[in-house]
Amino acid sequence: MPSDQRIKAAGADNLDVLSAVWILSCIDENPILTYEGISSRLGLPEAFDIRGLVRGRRELFRPGVLESRLDAWKRQMISGRSLPSWISEISDAEERKAAINAITRNDVFRNQFRASPEAPKSDVQIIDWGLNHIERLRKFAIEEKEARSKKWSTVIIPLASLLLAFVSVIGTTWVQWSSIREQRELKRYEVSFKPRQEAYTAFMSSFTNAFLYADTSDRDRLDGAIARMESSYYLFEPFLPEEARRSVYEEFNSFIGLCNKLLEASRASPSRRDNPSDEFTVKFAKSKTFFRRNLYQALFLDADNRM
């Protein structure tokens, strides 16, 4: 197992267990220990990985044992000698023998300093060395934890704050850009669309009134309506392309001529107003269609595409 994984296996809580296992391996009468016996003596939960803990610290423990030594120990246990506590607690002789025979070399380990047969208990210097080594592991684990915490406080959190600030700047920039765009569209409406709209509305309204005044032989109001049409025309004329200006102005002059003729005809024959197919009414409808189609197209559709 790599060293970094061993440290994780012997984390801050497991190091206390590791110290206890080390002491037991140093002072036990039998140099061969079983994982089952250690778990039983320390009261460890079944889920605790005592094998991984021991095997992860090869500088302290030596997993396994020669088959010949294991068989010799088994014979001793069957004869009632060198029994681990968890074996001796099995009261039934057959069950005890079966438990002994079930032990394999993967179920046992030894202290690195008690590897030989009949190895004596470790002296105080060896015990202290192991405990000091485990304490160094504990210190290293604490320092590693503090380093991770420091990394969070000095690198990750500032980076997260920087990212948050960056997102905030982007958001603010987007809001400002959207506001500028809305203001630009509003300004465009004020300086471009609105004047065209108002001029077009006034022109078409005066157009209809002019025809009505001509039809009722009202010269003064007719002249006023035509004057308003002309004023409206000059308001939207800058927004028209050359061809549209020429055609609209020609139609406008043609409409003025139509109104003058209608005024004279109305004075001469007032009864003609009752005829819906009157030539003046037909020409008025055609002129109105021209303005609504061509003038509207030039002012609002083609003009927007040119901007």
PDB file of N, CA, C and O in Angstrom, residues 239-304:
ATOM      1  N   PHE A 239     -36.700  60.926 -44.492  1.00  0.00           N
ATOM      2  CA  PHE A 239     -36.596  59.487 -44.265  1.00  0.00           C
ATOM      3  C   PHE A 239     -36.911  58.673 -45.521  1.00  0.00           C
ATOM      4  O   PHE A 239     -36.834  57.445 -45.487  1.00  0.00           O
ATOM      5  N   LEU A 240     -37.261  59.356 -46.606  1.00  0.00           N
ATOM      6  CA  LEU A 240     -37.638  58.655 -47.828  1.00  0.00           C
ATOM      7  C   LEU A 240     -36.465  58.587 -48.794  1.00  0.00           C
ATOM      8  O   LEU A 240     -35.717  59.557 -48.945  1.00  0.00           O
ATOM      9  N   PRO A 241     -36.305  57.457 -49.478  1.00  0.00           N
ATOM     10  CA  PRO A 241     -35.296  57.396 -50.542  1.00  0.00           C
ATOM     11  C   PRO A 241     -35.748  58.238 -51.736  1.00  0.00           C
ATOM     12  O   PRO A 241     -36.915  58.637 -51.829  1.00  0.00           O
ATOM     13  N   GLU A 242     -34.845  58.483 -52.642  1.00  0.00           N
ATOM     14  CA  GLU A 242     -35.112  59.395 -53.753  1.00  0.00           C
ATOM     15  C   GLU A 242     -36.333  58.970 -54.563  1.00  0.00           C
ATOM     16  O   GLU A 242     -37.213  59.788 -54.871  1.00  0.00           O
ATOM     17  N   GLU A 243     -36.434  57.725 -54.918  1.00  0.00           N
ATOM     18  CA  GLU A 243     -37.545  57.259 -55.750  1.00  0.00           C
ATOM     19  C   GLU A 243     -38.876  57.413 -55.020  1.00  0.00           C
ATOM     20  O   GLU A 243     -39.884  57.827 -55.613  1.00  0.00           O
ATOM     21  N   ALA A 244     -38.894  57.096 -53.719  1.00  0.00           N
ATOM     22  CA  ALA A 244     -40.131  57.223 -52.950  1.00  0.00           C
ATOM     23  C   ALA A 244     -40.530  58.687 -52.807  1.00  0.00           C
ATOM     24  O   ALA A 244     -41.723  59.027 -52.878  1.00  0.00           O
ATOM     25  N   ARG A 245     -39.550  59.569 -52.606  1.00  0.00           N
ATOM     26  CA  ARG A 245     -39.867  61.003 -52.503  1.00  0.00           C
ATOM     27  C   ARG A 245     -40.545  61.497 -53.775  1.00  0.00           C
ATOM     28  O   ARG A 245     -41.534  62.241 -53.731  1.00  0.00           O
ATOM     29  N   ARG A 246     -40.005  61.081 -54.895  1.00  0.00           N
ATOM     30  CA  ARG A 246     -40.553  61.547 -56.169  1.00  0.00           C
ATOM     31  C   ARG A 246     -41.970  61.020 -56.389  1.00  0.00           C
ATOM     32  O   ARG A 246     -42.887  61.776 -56.738  1.00  0.00           O
ATOM     33  N   SER A 247     -42.181  59.729 -56.150  1.00  0.00           N
ATOM     34  CA  SER A 247     -43.504  59.149 -56.410  1.00  0.00           C
ATOM     35  C   SER A 247     -44.544  59.670 -55.422  1.00  0.00           C
ATOM     36  O   SER A 247     -45.693  59.948 -55.796  1.00  0.00           O
ATOM     37  N   VAL A 248     -44.152  59.831 -54.142  1.00  0.00           N
ATOM     38  CA  VAL A 248     -45.099  60.324 -53.137  1.00  0.00           C
ATOM     39  C   VAL A 248     -45.468  61.778 -53.427  1.00  0.00           C
ATOM     40  O   VAL A 248     -46.641  62.171 -53.326  1.00  0.00           O
ATOM     41  N   TYR A 249     -44.466  62.571 -53.792  1.00  0.00           N
ATOM     42  CA  TYR A 249     -44.756  63.984 -54.059  1.00  0.00           C
ATOM     43  C   TYR A 249     -45.633  64.134 -55.297  1.00  0.00           C
ATOM     44  O   TYR A 249     -46.529  64.989 -55.344  1.00  0.00           O
ATOM     45  N   GLU A 250     -45.403  63.294 -56.301  1.00  0.00           N
ATOM     46  CA  GLU A 250     -46.247  63.345 -57.501  1.00  0.00           C
ATOM     47  C   GLU A 250     -47.683  62.960 -57.164  1.00  0.00           C
ATOM     48  O   GLU A 250     -48.642  63.596 -57.638  1.00  0.00           O
ATOM     49  N   GLU A 251     -47.836  61.921 -56.348  1.00  0.00           N
ATOM     50  CA  GLU A 251     -49.183  61.501 -55.957  1.00  0.00           C
ATOM     51  C   GLU A 251     -49.852  62.573 -55.104  1.00  0.00           C
ATOM     52  O   GLU A 251     -51.066  62.798 -55.199  1.00  0.00           O
ATOM     53  N   PHE A 252     -49.055  63.249 -54.282  1.00  0.00           N
ATOM     54  CA  PHE A 252     -49.584  64.327 -53.446  1.00  0.00           C
ATOM     55  C   PHE A 252     -50.123  65.464 -54.320  1.00  0.00           C
ATOM     56  O   PHE A 252     -51.235  65.971 -54.107  1.00  0.00           O
ATOM     57  N   ASN A 253     -49.348  65.870 -55.315  1.00  0.00           N
ATOM     58  CA  ASN A 253     -49.802  66.932 -56.225  1.00  0.00           C
ATOM     59  C   ASN A 253     -51.023  66.490 -57.028  1.00  0.00           C
ATOM     60  O   ASN A 253     -51.940  67.289 -57.290  1.00  0.00           O
ATOM     61  N   SER A 254     -51.028  65.205 -57.404  1.00  0.00           N
ATOM     62  CA  SER A 254     -52.181  64.681 -58.135  1.00  0.00           C
ATOM     63  C   SER A 254     -53.431  64.729 -57.262  1.00  0.00           C
ATOM     64  O   SER A 254     -54.533  65.050 -57.738  1.00  0.00           O
ATOM     65  N   PHE A 255     -53.241  64.445 -55.960  1.00  0.00           N
ATOM     66  CA  PHE A 255     -54.373  64.482 -55.040  1.00  0.00           C
ATOM     67  C   PHE A 255     -54.879  65.924 -54.858  1.00  0.00           C
ATOM     68  O   PHE A 255     -56.096  66.159 -54.758  1.00  0.00           O
ATOM     69  N   ILE A 256     -53.962  66.887 -54.830  1.00  0.00           N
ATOM     70  CA  ILE A 256     -54.383  68.293 -54.719  1.00  0.00           C
ATOM     71  C   ILE A 256     -55.243  68.668 -55.920  1.00  0.00           C
ATOM     72  O   ILE A 256     -56.298  69.324 -55.791  1.00  0.00           O
ATOM     73  N   GLY A 257     -54.802  68.248 -57.115  1.00  0.00           N
ATOM     74  CA  GLY A 257     -55.593  68.519 -58.315  1.00  0.00           C
ATOM     75  C   GLY A 257     -56.957  67.857 -58.239  1.00  0.00           C
ATOM     76  O   GLY A 257     -57.976  68.445 -58.647  1.00  0.00           O
ATOM     77  N   LEU A 258     -57.000  66.619 -57.704  1.00  0.00           N
ATOM     78  CA  LEU A 258     -58.270  65.917 -57.562  1.00  0.00           C
ATOM     79  C   LEU A 258     -59.211  66.682 -56.635  1.00  0.00           C
ATOM     80  O   LEU A 258     -60.415  66.832 -56.933  1.00  0.00           O
ATOM     81  N   CYS A 259     -58.668  67.200 -55.524  1.00  0.00           N
ATOM     82  CA  CYS A 259     -59.500  67.933 -54.563  1.00  0.00           C
ATOM     83  C   CYS A 259     -60.045  69.230 -55.182  1.00  0.00           C
ATOM     84  O   CYS A 259     -61.215  69.603 -54.944  1.00  0.00           O
ATOM     85  N   ASN A 260     -59.225  69.926 -55.948  1.00  0.00           N
ATOM     86  CA  ASN A 260     -59.688  71.163 -56.582  1.00  0.00           C
ATOM     87  C   ASN A 260     -60.806  70.876 -57.586  1.00  0.00           C
ATOM     88  O   ASN A 260     -61.811  71.610 -57.655  1.00  0.00           O
ATOM     89  N   LYS A 261     -60.645  69.812 -58.360  1.00  0.00           N
ATOM     90  CA  LYS A 261     -61.698  69.444 -59.310  1.00  0.00           C
ATOM     91  C   LYS A 261     -62.967  69.015 -58.579  1.00  0.00           C
ATOM     92  O   LYS A 261     -64.080  69.335 -58.997  1.00  0.00           O
ATOM     93  N   LEU A 262     -62.779  68.281 -57.466  1.00  0.00           N
ATOM     94  CA  LEU A 262     -63.936  67.834 -56.693  1.00  0.00           C
ATOM     95  C   LEU A 262     -64.669  69.023 -56.096  1.00  0.00           C
ATOM     96  O   LEU A 262     -65.911  69.045 -56.056  1.00  0.00           O
ATOM     97  N   LEU A 263     -63.919  70.024 -55.627  1.00  0.00           N
ATOM     98  CA  LEU A 263     -64.545  71.216 -55.054  1.00  0.00           C
ATOM     99  C   LEU A 263     -65.433  71.902 -56.087  1.00  0.00           C
ATOM    100  O   LEU A 263     -66.579  72.286 -55.796  1.00  0.00           O
ATOM    101  N   GLU A 264     -64.926  72.057 -57.306  1.00  0.00           N
ATOM    102  CA  GLU A 264     -65.702  72.700 -58.372  1.00  0.00           C
ATOM    103  C   GLU A 264     -66.918  71.855 -58.748  1.00  0.00           C
ATOM    104  O   GLU A 264     -68.019  72.375 -58.958  1.00  0.00           O
ATOM    105  N   ALA A 265     -66.706  70.517 -58.816  1.00  0.00           N
ATOM    106  CA  ALA A 265     -67.817  69.638 -59.189  1.00  0.00           C
ATOM    107  C   ALA A 265     -68.896  69.640 -58.117  1.00  0.00           C
ATOM    108  O   ALA A 265     -70.098  69.576 -58.419  1.00  0.00           O
ATOM    109  N   SER A 266     -68.503  69.732 -56.863  1.00  0.00           N
ATOM    110  CA  SER A 266     -69.471  69.734 -55.764  1.00  0.00           C
ATOM    111  C   SER A 266     -70.294  71.013 -55.773  1.00  0.00           C
ATOM    112  O   SER A 266     -71.491  71.004 -55.456  1.00  0.00           O
ATOM    113  N   ARG A 267     -69.661  72.106 -56.116  1.00  0.00           N
ATOM    114  CA  ARG A 267     -70.393  73.363 -56.198  1.00  0.00           C
ATOM    115  C   ARG A 267     -71.378  73.333 -57.366  1.00  0.00           C
ATOM    116  O   ARG A 267     -72.488  73.861 -57.266  1.00  0.00           O
ATOM    117  N   ALA A 268     -70.959  72.683 -58.445  1.00  0.00           N
ATOM    118  CA  ALA A 268     -71.819  72.646 -59.626  1.00  0.00           C
ATOM    119  C   ALA A 268     -72.951  71.633 -59.473  1.00  0.00           C
ATOM    120  O   ALA A 268     -74.065  71.865 -59.956  1.00  0.00           O
ATOM    121  N   SER A 269     -72.692  70.517 -58.812  1.00  0.00           N
ATOM    122  CA  SER A 269     -73.708  69.462 -58.684  1.00  0.00           C
ATOM    123  C   SER A 269     -73.605  68.799 -57.309  1.00  0.00           C
ATOM    124  O   SER A 269     -72.950  67.758 -57.156  1.00  0.00           O
ATOM    125  N   PRO A 270     -74.259  69.361 -56.310  1.00  0.00           N
ATOM    126  CA  PRO A 270     -74.199  68.783 -54.955  1.00  0.00           C
ATOM    127  C   PRO A 270     -74.740  67.357 -54.888  1.00  0.00           C
ATOM    128  O   PRO A 270     -74.321  66.575 -54.033  1.00  0.00           O
ATOM    129  N   SER A 271     -75.621  66.958 -55.788  1.00  0.00           N
ATOM    130  CA  SER A 271     -76.246  65.636 -55.704  1.00  0.00           C
ATOM    131  C   SER A 271     -75.271  64.499 -56.042  1.00  0.00           C
ATOM    132  O   SER A 271     -75.558  63.334 -55.765  1.00  0.00           O
ATOM    133  N   ARG A 272     -74.135  64.782 -56.625  1.00  0.00           N
ATOM    134  CA  ARG A 272     -73.187  63.737 -57.018  1.00  0.00           C
ATOM    135  C   ARG A 272     -72.613  62.993 -55.810  1.00  0.00           C
ATOM    136  O   ARG A 272     -72.097  61.893 -55.926  1.00  0.00           O
ATOM    137  N   ARG A 273     -72.740  63.590 -54.625  1.00  0.00           N
ATOM    138  CA  ARG A 273     -72.185  62.962 -53.422  1.00  0.00           C
ATOM    139  C   ARG A 273     -72.897  61.656 -53.085  1.00  0.00           C
ATOM    140  O   ARG A 273     -72.357  60.815 -52.386  1.00  0.00           O
ATOM    141  N   ASP A 274     -74.124  61.492 -53.589  1.00  0.00           N
ATOM    142  CA  ASP A 274     -74.883  60.285 -53.257  1.00  0.00           C
ATOM    143  C   ASP A 274     -74.488  59.088 -54.110  1.00  0.00           C
ATOM    144  O   ASP A 274     -74.997  57.989 -53.915  1.00  0.00           O
ATOM    145  N   ASN A 275     -73.567  59.276 -55.034  1.00  0.00           N
ATOM    146  CA  ASN A 275     -73.150  58.192 -55.930  1.00  0.00           C
ATOM    147  C   ASN A 275     -71.827  57.597 -55.431  1.00  0.00           C
ATOM    148  O   ASN A 275     -70.772  58.218 -55.573  1.00  0.00           O
ATOM    149  N   PRO A 276     -71.847  56.353 -54.830  1.00  0.00           N
ATOM    150  CA  PRO A 276     -70.615  55.766 -54.272  1.00  0.00           C
ATOM    151  C   PRO A 276     -69.600  55.397 -55.338  1.00  0.00           C
ATOM    152  O   PRO A 276     -68.429  55.218 -55.034  1.00  0.00           O
ATOM    153  N   SER A 277     -70.049  55.276 -56.608  1.00  0.00           N
ATOM    154  CA  SER A 277     -69.115  54.932 -57.681  1.00  0.00           C
ATOM    155  C   SER A 277     -68.639  56.162 -58.427  1.00  0.00           C
ATOM    156  O   SER A 277     -68.109  56.069 -59.531  1.00  0.00           O
ATOM    157  N   ASP A 278     -68.834  57.294 -57.815  1.00  0.00           N
ATOM    158  CA  ASP A 278     -68.390  58.552 -58.405  1.00  0.00           C
ATOM    159  C   ASP A 278     -66.895  58.482 -58.700  1.00  0.00           C
ATOM    160  O   ASP A 278     -66.120  57.923 -57.928  1.00  0.00           O
ATOM    161  N   GLU A 279     -66.483  59.079 -59.835  1.00  0.00           N
ATOM    162  CA  GLU A 279     -65.080  58.978 -60.249  1.00  0.00           C
ATOM    163  C   GLU A 279     -64.140  59.591 -59.216  1.00  0.00           C
ATOM    164  O   GLU A 279     -63.012  59.119 -59.015  1.00  0.00           O
ATOM    165  N   PHE A 280     -64.577  60.637 -58.518  1.00  0.00           N
ATOM    166  CA  PHE A 280     -63.730  61.251 -57.494  1.00  0.00           C
ATOM    167  C   PHE A 280     -63.514  60.293 -56.309  1.00  0.00           C
ATOM    168  O   PHE A 280     -62.413  60.196 -55.762  1.00  0.00           O
ATOM    169  N   THR A 281     -64.593  59.607 -55.943  1.00  0.00           N
ATOM    170  CA  THR A 281     -64.484  58.650 -54.834  1.00  0.00           C
ATOM    171  C   THR A 281     -63.551  57.500 -55.193  1.00  0.00           C
ATOM    172  O   THR A 281     -62.737  57.047 -54.378  1.00  0.00           O
ATOM    173  N   VAL A 282     -63.643  57.045 -56.442  1.00  0.00           N
ATOM    174  CA  VAL A 282     -62.773  55.958 -56.899  1.00  0.00           C
ATOM    175  C   VAL A 282     -61.313  56.399 -56.894  1.00  0.00           C
ATOM    176  O   VAL A 282     -60.420  55.673 -56.429  1.00  0.00           O
ATOM    177  N   LYS A 283     -61.053  57.609 -57.408  1.00  0.00           N
ATOM    178  CA  LYS A 283     -59.677  58.115 -57.433  1.00  0.00           C
ATOM    179  C   LYS A 283     -59.146  58.360 -56.016  1.00  0.00           C
ATOM    180  O   LYS A 283     -57.962  58.156 -55.738  1.00  0.00           O
ATOM    181  N   PHE A 284     -60.039  58.813 -55.131  1.00  0.00           N
ATOM    182  CA  PHE A 284     -59.639  59.010 -53.738  1.00  0.00           C
ATOM    183  C   PHE A 284     -59.203  57.678 -53.115  1.00  0.00           C
ATOM    184  O   PHE A 284     -58.184  57.605 -52.409  1.00  0.00           O
ATOM    185  N   ALA A 285     -59.982  56.630 -53.373  1.00  0.00           N
ATOM    186  CA  ALA A 285     -59.658  55.311 -52.819  1.00  0.00           C
ATOM    187  C   ALA A 285     -58.314  54.811 -53.356  1.00  0.00           C
ATOM    188  O   ALA A 285     -57.497  54.244 -52.612  1.00  0.00           O
ATOM    189  N   LYS A 286     -58.075  55.041 -54.661  1.00  0.00           N
ATOM    190  CA  LYS A 286     -56.802  54.612 -55.242  1.00  0.00           C
ATOM    191  C   LYS A 286     -55.634  55.394 -54.645  1.00  0.00           C
ATOM    192  O   LYS A 286     -54.569  54.830 -54.354  1.00  0.00           O
ATOM    193  N   SER A 287     -55.842  56.697 -54.458  1.00  0.00           N
ATOM    194  CA  SER A 287     -54.780  57.523 -53.885  1.00  0.00           C
ATOM    195  C   SER A 287     -54.489  57.113 -52.438  1.00  0.00           C
ATOM    196  O   SER A 287     -53.332  57.046 -52.005  1.00  0.00           O
ATOM    197  N   LYS A 288     -55.554  56.815 -51.705  1.00  0.00           N
ATOM    198  CA  LYS A 288     -55.383  56.386 -50.317  1.00  0.00           C
ATOM    199  C   LYS A 288     -54.623  55.059 -50.248  1.00  0.00           C
ATOM    200  O   LYS A 288     -53.737  54.869 -49.398  1.00  0.00           O
ATOM    201  N   THR A 289     -54.989  54.153 -51.158  1.00  0.00           N
ATOM    202  CA  THR A 289     -54.278  52.868 -51.207  1.00  0.00           C
ATOM    203  C   THR A 289     -52.808  53.073 -51.530  1.00  0.00           C
ATOM    204  O   THR A 289     -51.928  52.408 -50.955  1.00  0.00           O
ATOM    205  N   PHE A 290     -52.512  54.001 -52.422  1.00  0.00           N
ATOM    206  CA  PHE A 290     -51.120  54.281 -52.779  1.00  0.00           C
ATOM    207  C   PHE A 290     -50.324  54.738 -51.554  1.00  0.00           C
ATOM    208  O   PHE A 290     -49.226  54.235 -51.286  1.00  0.00           O
ATOM    209  N   PHE A 291     -50.887  55.716 -50.833  1.00  0.00           N
ATOM    210  CA  PHE A 291     -50.163  56.239 -49.674  1.00  0.00           C
ATOM    211  C   PHE A 291     -50.001  55.172 -48.579  1.00  0.00           C
ATOM    212  O   PHE A 291     -48.934  55.046 -47.972  1.00  0.00           O
ATOM    213  N   ARG A 292     -51.063  54.423 -48.332  1.00  0.00           N
ATOM    214  CA  ARG A 292     -50.995  53.414 -47.274  1.00  0.00           C
ATOM    215  C   ARG A 292     -50.008  52.300 -47.627  1.00  0.00           C
ATOM    216  O   ARG A 292     -49.362  51.732 -46.739  1.00  0.00           O
ATOM    217  N   ARG A 293     -49.887  52.009 -48.896  1.00  0.00           N
ATOM    218  CA  ARG A 293     -48.990  50.927 -49.294  1.00  0.00           C
ATOM    219  C   ARG A 293     -47.564  51.426 -49.497  1.00  0.00           C
ATOM    220  O   ARG A 293     -46.625  50.929 -48.861  1.00  0.00           O
ATOM    221  N   ASN A 294     -47.391  52.409 -50.351  1.00  0.00           N
ATOM    222  CA  ASN A 294     -46.048  52.845 -50.728  1.00  0.00           C
ATOM    223  C   ASN A 294     -45.393  53.744 -49.676  1.00  0.00           C
ATOM    224  O   ASN A 294     -44.210  53.573 -49.356  1.00  0.00           O
ATOM    225  N   LEU A 295     -46.172  54.694 -49.151  1.00  0.00           N
ATOM    226  CA  LEU A 295     -45.600  55.595 -48.159  1.00  0.00           C
ATOM    227  C   LEU A 295     -45.277  54.838 -46.866  1.00  0.00           C
ATOM    228  O   LEU A 295     -44.213  55.024 -46.265  1.00  0.00           O
ATOM    229  N   TYR A 296     -46.192  53.972 -46.449  1.00  0.00           N
ATOM    230  CA  TYR A 296     -45.948  53.172 -45.228  1.00  0.00           C
ATOM    231  C   TYR A 296     -44.725  52.272 -45.408  1.00  0.00           C
ATOM    232  O   TYR A 296     -43.882  52.150 -44.516  1.00  0.00           O
ATOM    233  N   GLN A 297     -44.634  51.647 -46.579  1.00  0.00           N
ATOM    234  CA  GLN A 297     -43.496  50.772 -46.867  1.00  0.00           C
ATOM    235  C   GLN A 297     -42.180  51.538 -46.784  1.00  0.00           C
ATOM    236  O   GLN A 297     -41.209  51.077 -46.179  1.00  0.00           O
ATOM    237  N   ALA A 298     -42.152  52.724 -47.387  1.00  0.00           N
ATOM    238  CA  ALA A 298     -40.915  53.503 -47.423  1.00  0.00           C
ATOM    239  C   ALA A 298     -40.549  54.063 -46.053  1.00  0.00           C
ATOM    240  O   ALA A 298     -39.369  54.152 -45.705  1.00  0.00           O
ATOM    241  N   LEU A 299     -41.563  54.439 -45.259  1.00  0.00           N
ATOM    242  CA  LEU A 299     -41.292  55.073 -43.966  1.00  0.00           C
ATOM    243  C   LEU A 299     -40.930  54.081 -42.865  1.00  0.00           C
ATOM    244  O   LEU A 299     -40.037  54.353 -42.049  1.00  0.00           O
ATOM    245  N   PHE A 300     -41.591  52.933 -42.815  1.00  0.00           N
ATOM    246  CA  PHE A 300     -41.466  52.064 -41.646  1.00  0.00           C
ATOM    247  C   PHE A 300     -40.804  50.711 -41.918  1.00  0.00           C
ATOM    248  O   PHE A 300     -40.206  50.143 -41.010  1.00  0.00           O
ATOM    249  N   LEU A 301     -40.897  50.232 -43.115  1.00  0.00           N
ATOM    250  CA  LEU A 301     -40.287  48.936 -43.401  1.00  0.00           C
ATOM    251  C   LEU A 301     -38.915  49.101 -44.037  1.00  0.00           C
ATOM    252  O   LEU A 301     -37.909  48.639 -43.497  1.00  0.00           O
ATOM    253  N   ASP A 302     -38.887  49.798 -45.156  1.00  0.00           N
ATOM    254  CA  ASP A 302     -37.605  49.996 -45.832  1.00  0.00           C
ATOM    255  C   ASP A 302     -36.678  50.890 -45.018  1.00  0.00           C
ATOM    256  O   ASP A 302     -35.463  50.668 -44.975  1.00  0.00           O
ATOM    257  N   ALA A 303     -37.233  51.894 -44.341  1.00  0.00           N
ATOM    258  CA  ALA A 303     -36.402  52.819 -43.560  1.00  0.00           C
ATOM    259  C   ALA A 303     -35.726  52.100 -42.407  1.00  0.00           C
ATOM    260  O   ALA A 303     -34.551  52.323 -42.110  1.00  0.00           O
ATOM    261  N   ASP A 304     -36.448  51.187 -41.722  1.00  0.00           N
ATOM    262  CA  ASP A 304     -35.852  50.440 -40.605  1.00  0.00           C
ATOM    263  C   ASP A 304     -34.738  49.527 -41.089  1.00  0.00           C
ATOM    264  O   ASP A 304     -33.735  49.322 -40.404  1.00  0.00           O
TER     265      ASP A 304
END
